[in-house]
Short mmCIF file of C-alpha atoms in Angstrom, two decimals:
data_model
loop_
_atom_site.label_atom_id
_atom_site.label_comp_id
_atom_site.label_asym_id
_atom_site.label_seq_id
_atom_site.Cartn_x
_atom_site.Cartn_y
_atom_site.Cartn_z
CA UNK A 265 16.44 15.32 -44.20
CA UNK A 266 17.35 11.34 -45.24
CA UNK A 267 15.40 8.61 -44.64
CA UNK A 268 16.24 6.45 -41.63
CA UNK A 269 18.34 3.16 -42.35
CA UNK A 270 17.05 -0.24 -42.06
CA UNK A 271 16.43 -0.82 -38.33
CA UNK A 272 16.47 2.67 -37.42
CA UNK A 273 13.04 4.17 -36.33
CA UNK A 274 11.89 7.59 -36.96
CA UNK A 275 10.88 9.06 -33.74
CA UNK A 276 8.36 12.36 -33.42
CA UNK A 277 9.46 14.26 -30.26
CA UNK A 278 7.21 17.18 -28.63
CA UNK A 279 8.86 19.50 -30.88
CA UNK A 280 7.48 18.46 -34.40
CA UNK A 281 10.55 18.12 -36.13
CA UNK A 282 11.33 14.47 -36.69
CA UNK A 283 14.85 13.15 -35.48
CA UNK A 284 16.66 9.88 -36.27
CA UNK A 285 19.04 10.03 -33.10
CA UNK A 286 17.74 7.91 -30.39
CA UNK A 287 19.90 9.73 -27.85
CA UNK A 288 17.85 13.00 -29.03
CA UNK A 289 14.91 11.27 -28.92
CA UNK A 290 15.10 10.17 -25.50
CA UNK A 291 16.57 13.49 -24.28
CA UNK A 292 13.59 15.07 -25.30
CA UNK A 293 10.91 13.21 -23.09
CA UNK A 294 9.56 14.12 -19.61
CA UNK A 295 9.83 11.16 -17.40
CA UNK A 296 8.15 11.16 -14.12
CA UNK A 297 9.73 11.04 -10.72
CA UNK A 298 10.11 7.15 -10.92
CA UNK A 299 12.06 7.78 -14.38
CA UNK A 300 9.10 6.52 -16.59
CA UNK A 301 6.79 7.34 -19.21
CA UNK A 302 3.82 5.13 -20.16
CA UNK A 303 3.94 3.55 -23.48
CA UNK A 304 0.56 3.15 -25.21
CA UNK A 305 0.69 0.33 -27.59
CA UNK A 306 -1.37 0.45 -30.72
CA UNK A 307 -2.16 -1.93 -33.58
CA UNK A 308 -0.75 -0.02 -36.84
CA UNK A 309 -3.36 -1.81 -38.78
CA UNK A 310 -6.58 -1.45 -37.13
CA UNK A 311 -5.99 1.15 -34.55
CA UNK A 312 -6.66 -1.14 -31.66
CA UNK A 313 -5.20 -0.09 -28.21
CA UNK A 314 -3.64 -3.28 -27.32
CA UNK A 315 -2.03 -2.55 -23.97
CA UNK A 316 -0.38 0.09 -21.67
CA UNK A 317 2.99 -0.45 -20.03
CA UNK A 318 6.20 1.55 -18.59
CA UNK A 319 9.36 2.77 -20.44
CA UNK A 320 12.66 4.40 -18.74
CA UNK A 321 15.01 5.81 -20.98
CA UNK A 322 16.72 2.43 -21.49
CA UNK A 323 13.81 0.73 -22.52
CA UNK A 324 13.05 3.46 -25.10
CA UNK A 325 16.86 3.18 -26.09
CA UNK A 326 16.34 -0.68 -26.69
CA UNK A 327 12.84 -0.12 -28.30
CA UNK A 328 14.16 2.43 -31.01
CA UNK A 329 17.40 0.32 -31.47
CA UNK A 330 15.76 -3.01 -32.08
CA UNK A 331 12.25 -2.34 -33.69
CA UNK A 332 10.97 -4.48 -30.91
CA UNK A 333 9.03 -3.20 -27.85
CA UNK A 334 10.88 -3.31 -24.40
CA UNK A 335 9.31 -2.01 -21.17
CA UNK A 336 10.40 -1.51 -17.25
CA UNK A 337 8.54 -3.89 -15.07
CA UNK A 338 7.70 -1.69 -12.09
CA UNK A 339 6.77 -4.82 -9.81
CA UNK A 340 9.87 -7.04 -11.04
CA UNK A 341 12.24 -4.08 -11.41
CA UNK A 342 13.64 -5.44 -14.68
CA UNK A 343 13.57 -4.66 -18.41
CA UNK A 344 11.30 -7.25 -20.11
CA UNK A 345 10.61 -7.64 -24.04
CA UNK A 346 7.26 -8.28 -25.24
CA UNK A 347 6.99 -11.93 -26.59
CA UNK A 348 10.45 -12.76 -25.21
CA UNK A 349 8.85 -15.92 -23.58
CA UNK A 350 5.32 -16.31 -25.38
CA UNK A 351 6.48 -15.56 -28.86
CA UNK A 352 3.82 -12.88 -29.13
CA UNK A 353 6.12 -9.86 -30.28
CA UNK A 354 5.47 -6.52 -31.18
CA UNK A 355 7.23 -5.01 -34.29
CA UNK A 356 7.60 -1.74 -33.80
CA UNK A 357 6.27 0.64 -36.71
CA UNK A 358 6.43 4.08 -35.29
CA UNK A 359 7.09 5.79 -31.67
CA UNK A 360 5.44 9.20 -31.14
CA UNK A 361 5.79 11.52 -27.99
CA UNK A 362 2.60 13.62 -27.18
CA UNK A 363 2.92 17.26 -27.09
CA UNK A 364 4.46 17.48 -23.47
CA UNK A 365 6.76 14.59 -24.25
CA UNK A 366 5.83 12.44 -21.10
CA UNK A 367 3.38 9.65 -22.84
CA UNK A 368 4.54 7.35 -25.83
CA UNK A 369 2.35 6.04 -28.65
CA UNK A 370 3.93 3.24 -30.04
CA UNK A 371 2.45 1.54 -33.20
CA UNK A 372 3.38 -2.24 -33.66
CA UNK A 373 2.35 -4.75 -36.22
CA UNK A 374 1.43 -7.56 -33.50
CA UNK A 375 1.89 -11.42 -33.67
CA UNK A 376 -0.29 -13.22 -31.43
CA UNK A 377 -2.41 -11.57 -28.78
CA UNK A 378 -1.07 -8.76 -26.87
CA UNK A 379 -2.53 -9.46 -23.62
CA UNK A 380 -0.81 -12.00 -21.10
CA UNK A 381 -4.55 -13.52 -20.54
CA UNK A 382 -4.21 -14.29 -24.25
CA UNK A 383 -6.58 -11.58 -25.35
CA UNK A 384 -5.91 -9.69 -28.45
CA UNK A 385 -6.11 -6.31 -26.30
CA UNK A 386 -5.56 -5.89 -22.43
CA UNK A 387 -8.63 -3.38 -22.96
CA UNK A 388 -11.59 -6.01 -22.94
CA UNK A 389 -13.42 -5.51 -19.55
CA UNK A 390 -16.26 -2.61 -20.10
CA UNK A 391 -16.72 -0.54 -16.82
CA UNK A 392 -20.47 0.82 -16.12
CA UNK A 393 -23.49 0.64 -18.52
CA UNK A 394 -21.73 1.93 -21.52
CA UNK A 395 -23.68 4.95 -22.01
#
């Protein structure tokens, strides 16, 4: 198998055979009743989970085609590109589907804070005693 060309993302689908076809990658995913999959966004460098957002098939296609993260806003019912207004962009390094193809792990190089509150990660509110 040849290496992906510049700007082309390698996607690991539920079938462990990597594919470079965006349409094949999207076809291998299992979307919920609303046509969405959760996307867990992780910092490639240190493994920090930065955020979780939702993608539909088109958001996955845009993410793979552009190398920047695109999501579907359930509240605004529109696409949004991370960093479009803030400048805190995410450069996609890999996208991997879980074994069921119904959740994505998006590894990124994060520029600036990932959370809309200005924190590095959206996960900064511990619950319970932390035992």
